[in-house]
Amino acid sequence: MIKEWIVGVGVAVFVFLAVLGLNVLPIFFLVGVSIALWYVMDRRSAAPVATREAPVRHQVSFDQIGGQEHAKRELMEALDFLKYRDKIKALGIRPLKGILLTGPPGTGKTLMAKAAATYTDSVFLSASGSEFVEMYVGVGAQRVRDLFRRARAQAKKENKDSAIIFIDEIDVLGARRGQHSHQEYDQTLNQLLTEMDGMSTTQSPLVLVMAATNRPDMLDSALLRPGRFDRQIKVDLPDKEGRLHILKIQTKGKPLAADVDLEHIAKETYGFSGAQLESLVNEAAIIALRNDKQEISQEMFRDAVDKVLMGEKTGRKPTDEELHRVAIHEIGHAIVSELMRPGTVSHITIAPRGNALGFVRQIPESDRYLYTREQLQQQINVALAGCLAEELHFGNRSTGAQNDFMQASSLARTMVKCGLSRIGIVDEENLPDTVLDTEVRYILSEQEKATRELLQPFKDAIAEFAKSVVEEESISGDAFREWLERTQRQPNPELPAVVNDASALPFA
Ligand code: ADP
Ligand code: MG
Ligand code: ZN
C-alpha cells in the first residue's frame, strides 16, 4: 500500500520537475540505483541461508542402502524413540536429540539420514558445516537459529510430528573450540549447542539432529555430551557382502549381459565405497553407450573398475621403448603376485591411465583386517618386483617405480610400528625417526634381495612374454596364469616353489 503511494508521488514530482524544465535524468538515475540496491538487500535478508535445505521430495528408504546392516539396525533402534514416543515417555526415557554418523566419504551417511526421515515420517532439512562458516561474526550463529526455526515451521506446515536436521561435515563447525583463530566458529558452535539444549523433548514437532563426519576425533567434547550427540554410529567401508548388496541395488533396472558376475565384481572391488560402486556402475553403462551396445557386459565392468581405481585413459603416447619397459615392469609385479598368491592377477595392462603408464590389478583373496609379517613381506615383494624386473632385463632401473617404493616403504613402516621387525616391540610414540628409518631400509633391502631371487629364473621368459603384452596392450589374468604355468613346467631347476598370499592394491 505504502509502496504504491510512494511510487505514485515520486512519479508526480518527476513529471512536475520535468514540466518546470529541469534536467531530471541524474535524479532518475539516482532513484533507479537506490531502488535496485534496496531490492537486492531485501532479497538477501529474506533468502534462505543454507542452500540445500529444500525439503526432499525424492524419498530414500533403508532398502536402498546396501551393506551397512549393523549401522542400519543401530540407527533404526535409535529412531524408534520418534516412532514409539508413548512407550518412551511411559518409561521415562530421555529422548535422543542427536545422532552422529562417522565414517569415510561415500559410505552412505547422507543416504542414512534421508532414510531416517522417511522411516520416521519426518521433515528433512540438510546443511553442510561449511555453509555456516562466514567472514562475519554472528552470521553463522544466525544461520543455525534459522535452520532450527525453519525445521519446526516446515514440520508444522506439512503436518508432521517430527523434523530431522542433517548437518554434513560437522567437523568444520564443531571442531574443538579455541582451536581456530576466528571466534566466528566458536559462536556458531555455541549456538548449535544452545539450540540442542533448548530443543523440547515432549512438544511436537520433535527435532532430531543428525550429523556426519569423517573425523570424530576432531569434534569438541561438548558436542558429544549426553543430551547432544550422544549416539555415535559407525558407517564403514562395505565388506564383500556389502559391496555385492550395493552393486545389486545400483544395477537394478539396468540391462546387464548374461555374463555379468556381480559376485566377482564385488570381490575385485576391495576398498570401494558405496559412492565408488555407484560410479563404477555408471561408468560401465557409459562404456556400453560409447560402444553402442544395448547391454552392459562383464568386460565393461572390468574397464570401469580400472577407471575408478586409476582414472581415465590418458592420451599419452609412450614411445615403443617405454612401452617395452612398462611391459617388463608390469610382468615383474604380476609374476611375484602369482607366486605369492596364485589366482590373484586380474589383468595386466600397459594402456596409460591416470598417472600410471601401466598396471597390474590384483584380486584380493578376501577382505582382510589383519596381516602377518609374511603377508606384509610378500606385499613388499610384489611392490618391488616391477623395478627389479626392469633391472633384470635392461640392467638398469627407471623413474617408473616411485609409487611402488612409496607403497613398499609404507608397508615396511607398518611392520616396524606393529612390532613385526627385527627390533621387536616398539613404543610408536617414542620411536626415534632414525631408528624407524634404519629398520625400514633394512627391511626393504632384505626384501629386495628376496624379490630378485624370485624373479631371476624367469629372466628369459619375461623377455619373451613382454612381446605379447606390448602387442596386445592388455592380458587377462587367466592368459597370464596359463603362460606362467607353461613356463614353470619347463625344466628349470631355478624356478621357485609356489608360496601363498599377498595384497589387494593395484601396482602401477
Ligand atoms: P556420504 O554421505 O557417506 O559421503 P552419500 O550418502 O552421500 O555418502 O553417498 C553418495 C552416493 O553413493 C549415494 O547417493 C549412493 O548413490 C551411493 N552410495 C553410498 N553408499 C551406499 C550404500 N551403502 N548403498 C547404496 N548406495 C550407496
Ligand atoms: Mg554425504
Ligand atoms: Zn610398478
Coordinates of C-alpha atoms and ligand atoms in Angstrom, one line a residue:
M1 CA 0.0 0.0 0.0
I2 CA 2.7 2.5 1.1
K3 CA 4.9 1.3 -1.7
E4 CA 2.4 2.2 -4.4
W5 CA 1.8 5.6 -2.7
I6 CA 5.5 6.4 -2.7
V7 CA 5.8 5.4 -6.3
G8 CA 2.8 7.5 -7.2
V9 CA 4.1 10.6 -5.5
G10 CA 7.5 10.0 -6.9
V11 CA 6.2 9.9 -10.5
A12 CA 4.1 13.1 -9.9
V13 CA 7.1 15.0 -8.6
F14 CA 9.1 13.8 -11.5
V15 CA 6.6 15.0 -14.1
F16 CA 6.3 18.3 -12.2
L17 CA 10.1 18.9 -12.3
A18 CA 10.2 18.0 -15.9
V19 CA 7.4 20.4 -16.8
L20 CA 9.4 23.1 -14.9
G21 CA 12.1 22.5 -17.4
L22 CA 14.7 20.9 -15.1
N23 CA 17.0 18.1 -16.2
V24 CA 15.6 15.1 -14.5
L25 CA 18.0 12.5 -15.9
P26 CA 20.5 12.4 -13.0
I27 CA 17.7 12.2 -10.4
F28 CA 16.1 9.5 -12.5
F29 CA 19.4 7.6 -12.4
L30 CA 19.9 8.0 -8.7
V31 CA 16.4 6.8 -7.8
G32 CA 16.9 3.8 -10.1
V33 CA 20.1 2.8 -8.4
S34 CA 18.6 3.2 -4.9
I35 CA 15.6 1.0 -5.8
A36 CA 17.8 -1.7 -7.2
L37 CA 20.0 -1.7 -4.1
W38 CA 17.1 -1.7 -1.8
Y39 CA 15.6 -4.6 -3.7
V40 CA 18.8 -6.7 -3.5
M41 CA 19.3 -6.1 0.2
D42 CA 15.7 -7.1 0.8
R43 CA 16.1 -10.3 -1.1
R44 CA 19.3 -11.1 0.7
S45 CA 17.9 -10.8 4.2
A46 CA 14.8 -12.9 3.2
A47 CA 16.7 -15.6 1.3
P48 CA 17.1 -19.0 2.9
V49 CA 20.6 -19.2 4.4
A50 CA 21.8 -22.7 3.9
T51 CA 21.2 -23.6 0.3
R52 CA 20.4 -27.3 0.3
E53 CA 17.5 -27.2 2.6
A54 CA 14.7 -27.7 0.3
P55 CA 12.5 -30.5 1.6
V56 CA 13.4 -33.8 0.0
R57 CA 10.7 -34.9 -2.3
H58 CA 12.5 -37.9 -3.5
Q59 CA 12.2 -40.4 -0.7
V60 CA 15.1 -42.7 0.3
S61 CA 14.3 -45.9 2.2
F62 CA 16.6 -48.2 4.2
D63 CA 16.1 -50.8 1.5
Q64 CA 18.1 -48.6 -0.9
I65 CA 21.2 -48.7 1.3
G66 CA 23.4 -51.7 0.6
G67 CA 25.6 -53.4 3.3
Q68 CA 25.8 -51.4 6.5
E69 CA 23.4 -53.9 8.2
H70 CA 24.9 -53.1 11.6
A71 CA 24.7 -49.3 11.2
K72 CA 21.2 -49.6 9.8
R73 CA 20.0 -51.7 12.7
E74 CA 21.6 -49.4 15.2
L75 CA 20.1 -46.3 13.6
M76 CA 16.6 -47.8 13.3
E77 CA 16.7 -48.7 17.0
A78 CA 17.7 -45.2 17.9
L79 CA 14.9 -43.8 15.7
D80 CA 12.3 -45.8 17.5
F81 CA 12.1 -43.1 20.1
L82 CA 10.5 -40.9 17.4
K83 CA 8.2 -43.7 16.3
Y84 CA 7.1 -45.0 19.6
R85 CA 7.0 -41.8 21.6
D86 CA 4.4 -43.0 24.1
K87 CA 6.4 -46.0 25.2
I88 CA 9.5 -43.9 25.6
K89 CA 7.5 -41.5 27.7
A90 CA 5.9 -44.2 29.9
L91 CA 9.3 -45.5 30.8
G92 CA 10.7 -42.0 31.4
I93 CA 13.5 -42.4 28.9
R94 CA 15.3 -39.3 27.9
P95 CA 14.7 -38.9 24.2
L96 CA 17.6 -38.8 21.8
K97 CA 18.5 -35.4 20.4
G98 CA 21.5 -36.0 18.2
I99 CA 22.9 -38.9 16.3
L100 CA 26.5 -38.7 14.9
L101 CA 27.3 -40.8 11.8
T102 CA 31.0 -41.3 11.4
G103 CA 32.9 -42.9 8.6
P104 CA 34.8 -42.3 5.3
P105 CA 33.2 -40.3 2.5
G106 CA 30.8 -42.0 0.2
T107 CA 29.7 -44.8 2.5
G108 CA 26.1 -43.7 2.6
K109 CA 25.8 -41.3 5.6
T110 CA 23.7 -38.8 3.8
L111 CA 21.5 -41.7 2.5
M112 CA 21.1 -42.9 6.1
A113 CA 19.9 -39.5 7.3
K114 CA 17.4 -39.3 4.4
A115 CA 16.2 -42.9 5.1
A116 CA 15.8 -41.9 8.7
A117 CA 13.5 -39.1 7.7
T118 CA 11.4 -41.5 5.6
Y119 CA 11.3 -44.2 8.3
T120 CA 10.1 -41.8 10.9
D121 CA 7.9 -39.8 8.6
S122 CA 9.8 -36.6 9.4
V123 CA 10.6 -33.4 7.5
F124 CA 14.1 -33.5 6.3
L125 CA 16.4 -30.4 6.2
S126 CA 20.1 -30.6 5.4
A127 CA 23.0 -28.3 5.5
S128 CA 26.7 -28.6 5.5
G129 CA 29.1 -27.4 8.2
S130 CA 30.9 -25.2 5.7
E131 CA 27.7 -23.3 5.0
F132 CA 27.8 -21.9 8.5
V133 CA 31.3 -20.5 8.3
E134 CA 31.2 -16.9 7.2
M135 CA 33.5 -14.0 7.2
Y136 CA 31.3 -12.0 9.6
V137 CA 30.9 -12.8 13.2
G138 CA 27.4 -13.7 14.1
V139 CA 26.2 -14.8 10.7
G140 CA 26.9 -18.5 11.3
A141 CA 25.0 -18.4 14.6
Q142 CA 22.1 -16.7 12.9
R143 CA 22.0 -19.4 10.3
V144 CA 21.9 -22.1 13.0
R145 CA 19.0 -20.4 14.6
D146 CA 17.2 -20.1 11.3
L147 CA 17.8 -23.7 10.5
F148 CA 16.1 -24.9 13.6
R149 CA 13.3 -22.4 13.3
R150 CA 12.7 -23.5 9.7
A151 CA 12.7 -27.2 10.7
R152 CA 9.9 -26.6 13.1
A153 CA 7.9 -24.4 10.8
Q154 CA 8.3 -26.9 7.9
A155 CA 7.1 -29.7 10.1
K156 CA 4.0 -27.7 11.2
K157 CA 3.3 -26.8 7.6
E158 CA 3.5 -30.3 6.4
N159 CA 1.6 -31.6 9.4
K160 CA 4.4 -33.8 10.6
D161 CA 5.3 -34.7 14.2
S162 CA 9.0 -34.5 13.7
A163 CA 11.8 -33.0 11.8
I164 CA 15.3 -34.3 11.1
I165 CA 18.1 -31.8 10.6
F166 CA 21.1 -33.2 8.9
I167 CA 24.4 -31.4 9.2
D168 CA 27.1 -32.8 6.9
E169 CA 30.8 -32.2 7.7
I170 CA 30.0 -31.1 11.2
D171 CA 33.8 -31.1 12.0
V172 CA 34.0 -27.8 10.1
L173 CA 31.9 -26.0 12.7
G174 CA 32.2 -28.5 15.5
A175 CA 36.0 -28.6 15.9
R176 CA 37.3 -28.1 19.4
R177 CA 36.6 -24.5 20.5
G178 CA 39.5 -22.2 20.7
Q179 CA 41.4 -24.0 18.0
H180 CA 40.5 -21.5 15.3
S181 CA 41.9 -18.1 15.1
H182 CA 38.4 -17.0 14.3
Q183 CA 35.9 -16.5 17.0
E184 CA 33.2 -17.0 14.5
Y185 CA 33.4 -20.7 14.6
D186 CA 33.1 -20.7 18.4
Q187 CA 29.9 -18.6 18.3
T188 CA 28.4 -20.9 15.7
L189 CA 29.1 -24.0 17.6
N190 CA 27.8 -22.4 20.8
Q191 CA 24.6 -21.5 19.0
L192 CA 24.2 -25.1 17.9
L193 CA 24.7 -26.4 21.4
T194 CA 22.2 -23.9 22.7
E195 CA 19.6 -24.9 20.1
M196 CA 20.1 -28.6 21.0
D197 CA 19.8 -27.9 24.7
G198 CA 16.7 -25.9 24.2
M199 CA 15.0 -28.5 22.0
S200 CA 11.8 -29.7 23.6
T201 CA 11.6 -33.4 24.1
T202 CA 7.9 -33.5 24.6
Q203 CA 6.3 -30.9 22.4
S204 CA 5.6 -31.6 18.8
P205 CA 7.3 -31.2 16.4
L206 CA 10.3 -33.1 17.9
V207 CA 13.5 -32.2 16.3
L208 CA 16.3 -34.7 15.8
V209 CA 19.8 -33.6 14.7
M210 CA 21.8 -36.0 12.7
A211 CA 25.4 -35.1 11.7
A212 CA 28.1 -36.7 9.7
T213 CA 31.9 -36.5 10.0
N214 CA 34.9 -38.4 8.9
R215 CA 36.9 -37.0 11.9
P216 CA 35.0 -37.7 15.1
D217 CA 38.3 -37.2 17.0
M218 CA 38.3 -33.5 15.9
L219 CA 35.0 -32.7 17.5
D220 CA 34.6 -30.5 20.6
S221 CA 33.8 -32.8 23.5
A222 CA 30.8 -30.6 24.4
L223 CA 29.1 -31.9 21.3
L224 CA 29.4 -35.5 22.4
R225 CA 28.0 -35.0 25.9
P226 CA 24.7 -36.6 26.9
G227 CA 21.7 -34.7 25.5
R228 CA 23.6 -33.7 22.5
F229 CA 25.2 -36.2 20.0
D230 CA 25.1 -39.0 22.5
R231 CA 24.7 -41.7 19.9
Q232 CA 27.5 -42.4 17.5
I233 CA 27.0 -44.8 14.6
K234 CA 29.9 -46.0 12.5
V235 CA 29.3 -46.2 8.8
D236 CA 32.3 -48.1 7.5
L237 CA 33.5 -49.1 4.0
P238 CA 31.4 -52.1 2.9
D239 CA 32.8 -55.7 3.1
K240 CA 32.4 -58.1 0.2
E241 CA 28.8 -58.9 1.1
G242 CA 28.0 -55.3 1.5
R243 CA 29.6 -54.5 -1.9
L244 CA 27.6 -57.2 -3.6
H245 CA 24.4 -55.8 -2.0
I246 CA 25.2 -52.3 -3.1
L247 CA 26.0 -53.5 -6.7
K248 CA 22.7 -55.3 -6.8
I249 CA 20.9 -52.1 -5.7
Q250 CA 22.8 -49.9 -8.1
T251 CA 22.3 -52.2 -11.1
K252 CA 18.6 -52.7 -10.5
G253 CA 16.7 -51.8 -13.7
K254 CA 19.9 -51.6 -15.8
P255 CA 20.3 -54.0 -18.7
L256 CA 23.1 -56.5 -17.7
A257 CA 24.5 -59.0 -20.1
A258 CA 24.2 -62.7 -19.2
D259 CA 28.0 -62.9 -18.5
V260 CA 27.9 -60.3 -15.7
D261 CA 29.0 -61.8 -12.4
L262 CA 28.3 -59.2 -9.7
E263 CA 29.9 -61.5 -7.1
H264 CA 33.2 -61.4 -8.9
I265 CA 33.0 -57.6 -9.2
A266 CA 32.3 -57.4 -5.5
K267 CA 35.4 -59.5 -4.9
E268 CA 37.5 -57.3 -7.1
T269 CA 36.5 -54.0 -5.6
Y270 CA 38.0 -54.3 -2.2
G271 CA 38.2 -50.9 -0.5
F272 CA 35.5 -49.3 -2.7
S273 CA 32.9 -47.1 -1.0
G274 CA 29.3 -47.2 -1.9
A275 CA 29.8 -44.0 -3.9
Q276 CA 32.6 -45.5 -5.8
L277 CA 30.5 -48.6 -6.6
E278 CA 27.7 -46.3 -7.8
S279 CA 30.2 -44.5 -10.0
L280 CA 31.5 -47.9 -11.2
V281 CA 28.1 -49.0 -12.4
N282 CA 27.6 -45.6 -14.1
E283 CA 30.9 -45.8 -15.9
A284 CA 30.2 -49.3 -17.1
A285 CA 26.9 -48.0 -18.6
I286 CA 28.7 -45.1 -20.2
I287 CA 31.2 -47.6 -21.8
A288 CA 28.2 -49.6 -23.2
L289 CA 26.8 -46.4 -24.6
R290 CA 30.1 -45.4 -26.2
N291 CA 30.3 -48.9 -27.8
D292 CA 26.8 -48.6 -29.0
K293 CA 25.7 -51.7 -27.0
Q294 CA 22.3 -52.4 -25.5
E295 CA 23.7 -54.3 -22.6
I296 CA 26.5 -53.9 -20.0
S297 CA 29.0 -56.7 -20.1
Q298 CA 31.4 -58.1 -17.6
E299 CA 34.3 -56.6 -19.6
M300 CA 32.8 -53.2 -19.4
F301 CA 32.6 -53.5 -15.6
R302 CA 36.2 -54.5 -15.6
D303 CA 37.2 -51.4 -17.6
A304 CA 35.0 -49.3 -15.3
V305 CA 36.9 -50.7 -12.2
D306 CA 40.2 -49.6 -13.8
K307 CA 38.7 -46.2 -14.5
V308 CA 37.5 -45.7 -10.9
L309 CA 40.8 -47.0 -9.5
M310 CA 43.3 -45.4 -11.8
G311 CA 41.5 -42.6 -13.6
E312 CA 40.5 -42.1 -17.2
K313 CA 42.6 -43.5 -20.0
T314 CA 45.0 -40.7 -21.0
G315 CA 46.0 -39.6 -24.5
R316 CA 49.7 -40.0 -23.5
K317 CA 51.6 -41.9 -26.2
P318 CA 54.7 -43.5 -24.7
T319 CA 57.5 -44.4 -27.1
D320 CA 57.9 -48.1 -28.2
E321 CA 60.9 -48.2 -25.9
E322 CA 58.9 -47.0 -23.0
L323 CA 56.1 -49.4 -23.7
H324 CA 58.5 -52.3 -23.7
R325 CA 59.9 -51.2 -20.4
V326 CA 56.4 -50.8 -18.9
A327 CA 55.5 -54.3 -20.1
I328 CA 58.6 -55.8 -18.4
H329 CA 57.9 -53.8 -15.2
E330 CA 54.3 -55.0 -15.0
I331 CA 55.1 -58.6 -15.7
G332 CA 57.5 -58.4 -12.8
H333 CA 54.7 -57.3 -10.5
A334 CA 52.4 -60.0 -11.9
I335 CA 54.8 -62.9 -11.6
V336 CA 55.6 -62.2 -8.0
S337 CA 51.9 -61.6 -7.2
E338 CA 51.0 -65.1 -8.7
L339 CA 53.9 -66.8 -7.0
M340 CA 52.8 -65.4 -3.6
R341 CA 49.1 -65.9 -4.1
P342 CA 48.0 -67.9 -7.1
G343 CA 45.0 -66.7 -8.9
T344 CA 45.3 -63.1 -7.9
V345 CA 46.2 -61.3 -11.1
S346 CA 43.0 -59.9 -12.6
H347 CA 44.8 -58.5 -15.6
I348 CA 47.9 -56.7 -16.8
T349 CA 47.7 -53.6 -19.0
I350 CA 50.1 -51.1 -20.5
A351 CA 47.4 -48.6 -21.6
P352 CA 48.2 -45.4 -19.7
R353 CA 45.5 -44.4 -17.2
G354 CA 45.6 -41.6 -14.7
N355 CA 49.2 -41.2 -13.6
A356 CA 50.2 -44.7 -14.4
L357 CA 51.7 -45.9 -17.7
G358 CA 50.5 -49.5 -17.0
F359 CA 49.4 -51.6 -14.1
V360 CA 48.6 -55.0 -12.7
R361 CA 45.3 -55.3 -11.0
Q362 CA 45.1 -57.9 -8.3
I363 CA 42.0 -59.7 -7.0
P364 CA 42.0 -59.7 -3.2
E365 CA 41.6 -63.2 -1.8
S366 CA 39.2 -62.0 0.8
D367 CA 38.7 -58.8 2.8
R368 CA 41.4 -58.7 5.4
Y369 CA 41.8 -56.8 8.6
L370 CA 45.0 -58.4 9.9
Y371 CA 48.2 -59.1 8.3
T372 CA 51.1 -61.3 9.4
R373 CA 54.7 -60.4 8.9
E374 CA 54.9 -62.8 6.0
Q375 CA 52.0 -61.3 4.2
L376 CA 53.4 -57.8 4.6
Q377 CA 56.8 -59.0 3.3
Q378 CA 55.0 -60.6 0.3
Q379 CA 53.3 -57.4 -0.5
I380 CA 56.6 -55.6 -0.4
N381 CA 57.9 -58.3 -2.8
V382 CA 55.1 -57.6 -5.2
A383 CA 55.7 -53.8 -5.0
L384 CA 59.5 -54.1 -5.6
A385 CA 59.1 -56.7 -8.4
G386 CA 58.4 -54.0 -11.1
C387 CA 61.7 -52.2 -10.9
L388 CA 63.6 -55.4 -10.3
A389 CA 62.2 -56.9 -13.4
E390 CA 63.4 -53.8 -15.3
E391 CA 66.8 -54.3 -13.7
L392 CA 66.9 -57.9 -14.6
H393 CA 66.1 -57.3 -18.2
F394 CA 67.7 -53.9 -19.0
G395 CA 70.4 -53.9 -16.5
N396 CA 69.1 -50.6 -15.1
R397 CA 66.0 -49.0 -13.5
S398 CA 63.8 -46.1 -14.4
T399 CA 61.7 -43.5 -12.6
G400 CA 58.6 -45.6 -13.0
A401 CA 58.7 -47.2 -9.6
Q402 CA 58.3 -44.2 -7.4
N403 CA 54.8 -45.2 -6.4
D404 CA 55.8 -48.8 -5.8
F405 CA 58.6 -47.6 -3.4
M406 CA 56.1 -45.4 -1.5
Q407 CA 53.9 -48.4 -1.0
A408 CA 56.8 -50.7 -0.1
S409 CA 58.1 -48.1 2.4
S410 CA 54.7 -47.7 4.0
L411 CA 54.3 -51.4 4.4
A412 CA 57.8 -51.6 6.0
R413 CA 56.9 -48.8 8.4
T414 CA 53.8 -50.7 9.3
M415 CA 55.9 -53.7 10.1
V416 CA 58.2 -51.8 12.4
K417 CA 55.4 -50.0 14.2
C418 CA 53.5 -53.2 14.7
G419 CA 56.5 -54.9 16.3
L420 CA 57.0 -57.2 13.3
S421 CA 60.5 -56.1 12.5
R422 CA 63.9 -57.2 13.7
I423 CA 63.8 -54.8 16.7
G424 CA 60.6 -56.4 18.0
I425 CA 58.0 -54.5 20.0
V426 CA 58.4 -50.7 19.9
D427 CA 56.8 -47.8 21.5
E428 CA 55.5 -46.0 18.5
E429 CA 55.3 -42.6 20.1
N430 CA 58.9 -42.7 21.4
L431 CA 60.4 -44.4 18.4
P432 CA 63.2 -42.1 17.1
D433 CA 62.9 -41.3 13.4
T434 CA 66.4 -42.5 12.8
V435 CA 65.7 -45.9 14.2
L436 CA 62.5 -46.2 12.2
D437 CA 64.4 -45.2 9.1
T438 CA 67.2 -47.7 9.6
E439 CA 64.7 -50.5 10.1
V440 CA 62.7 -49.6 7.1
R441 CA 65.8 -49.5 5.0
Y442 CA 66.9 -52.9 6.4
I443 CA 63.5 -54.5 5.6
L444 CA 63.4 -53.1 2.1
S445 CA 67.0 -54.2 1.3
E446 CA 66.3 -57.7 2.6
Q447 CA 63.1 -57.9 0.6
E448 CA 64.8 -56.5 -2.5
K449 CA 67.2 -59.5 -2.3
A450 CA 64.4 -61.9 -1.9
T451 CA 62.4 -60.5 -4.8
R452 CA 65.4 -60.5 -7.1
E453 CA 65.9 -64.2 -6.3
L454 CA 62.2 -64.9 -7.1
L455 CA 62.5 -63.2 -10.5
Q456 CA 65.9 -64.5 -11.6
P457 CA 64.7 -67.8 -13.0
F458 CA 62.1 -66.0 -15.2
K459 CA 64.6 -63.8 -17.0
D460 CA 64.3 -65.3 -20.4
A461 CA 60.6 -66.0 -20.2
I462 CA 59.9 -62.4 -19.2
A463 CA 61.6 -61.1 -22.3
E464 CA 59.6 -63.5 -24.4
F465 CA 56.2 -62.7 -22.8
A466 CA 56.8 -58.9 -22.9
K467 CA 56.4 -59.0 -26.7
S468 CA 52.8 -60.3 -26.5
V469 CA 52.0 -57.8 -23.7
V470 CA 53.2 -54.9 -25.9
E471 CA 51.3 -56.3 -28.9
E472 CA 48.0 -56.9 -27.1
E473 CA 48.2 -54.0 -24.6
S474 CA 46.1 -55.9 -22.1
I475 CA 46.4 -59.5 -21.0
S476 CA 43.8 -61.3 -18.8
G477 CA 44.8 -62.9 -15.6
D478 CA 43.8 -66.3 -17.0
A479 CA 46.1 -65.9 -20.1
F480 CA 48.9 -64.8 -17.8
R481 CA 48.5 -67.8 -15.5
E482 CA 48.5 -70.2 -18.4
W483 CA 51.8 -68.7 -19.6
L484 CA 53.2 -68.8 -16.1
E485 CA 52.3 -72.5 -15.7
R486 CA 53.8 -73.3 -19.0
T487 CA 57.0 -71.6 -18.0
Q488 CA 57.1 -73.3 -14.7
R489 CA 56.6 -76.7 -16.3
Q490 CA 59.6 -76.3 -18.5
P491 CA 62.6 -78.0 -16.8
N492 CA 64.3 -75.2 -14.9
P493 CA 65.9 -76.1 -11.6
E494 CA 66.0 -72.4 -10.7
L495 CA 62.2 -72.0 -10.5
P496 CA 60.8 -71.5 -7.0
A497 CA 58.1 -73.4 -5.4
V498 CA 54.7 -71.6 -5.1
V499 CA 54.1 -69.7 -1.9
N500 CA 50.9 -68.2 -0.6
D501 CA 49.2 -64.8 -0.1
A502 CA 49.8 -61.1 -1.0
S503 CA 47.8 -57.9 -1.3
A504 CA 44.8 -56.1 -2.8
L505 CA 46.4 -53.0 -4.1
P506 CA 46.9 -52.2 -7.8
F507 CA 50.6 -51.9 -8.5
A508 CA 51.4 -49.4 -11.2
Ligands
ADP1 P1 28.4 -40.0 2.4 O1 27.3 -39.0 2.9 O2 28.8 -41.0 3.4 O3 29.6 -39.3 1.9 P2 26.4 -40.5 0.5 O4 25.3 -41.0 1.3 O5 26.4 -39.0 0.1 O6 27.8 -40.8 1.2 O7 26.6 -41.4 -0.8 C1 26.8 -40.9 -2.1 C2 26.2 -41.8 -3.1 O8 26.8 -43.1 -3.2 C3 24.7 -42.2 -2.8 O9 23.9 -41.2 -3.4 C4 24.6 -43.5 -3.4 O10 24.3 -43.5 -4.8 C5 25.9 -44.2 -3.3 N1 26.0 -45.0 -2.0 C6 26.8 -44.7 -1.0 N2 26.7 -45.7 0.0 C7 25.8 -46.5 -0.5 C8 25.2 -47.7 0.1 N3 25.5 -48.2 1.3 N4 24.2 -48.3 -0.6 C9 23.8 -47.8 -1.8 N5 24.3 -46.7 -2.4 C10 25.3 -46.1 -1.7
MG2 MG 27.4 -37.1 2.0
ZN3 ZN 55.2 -50.7 -10.6

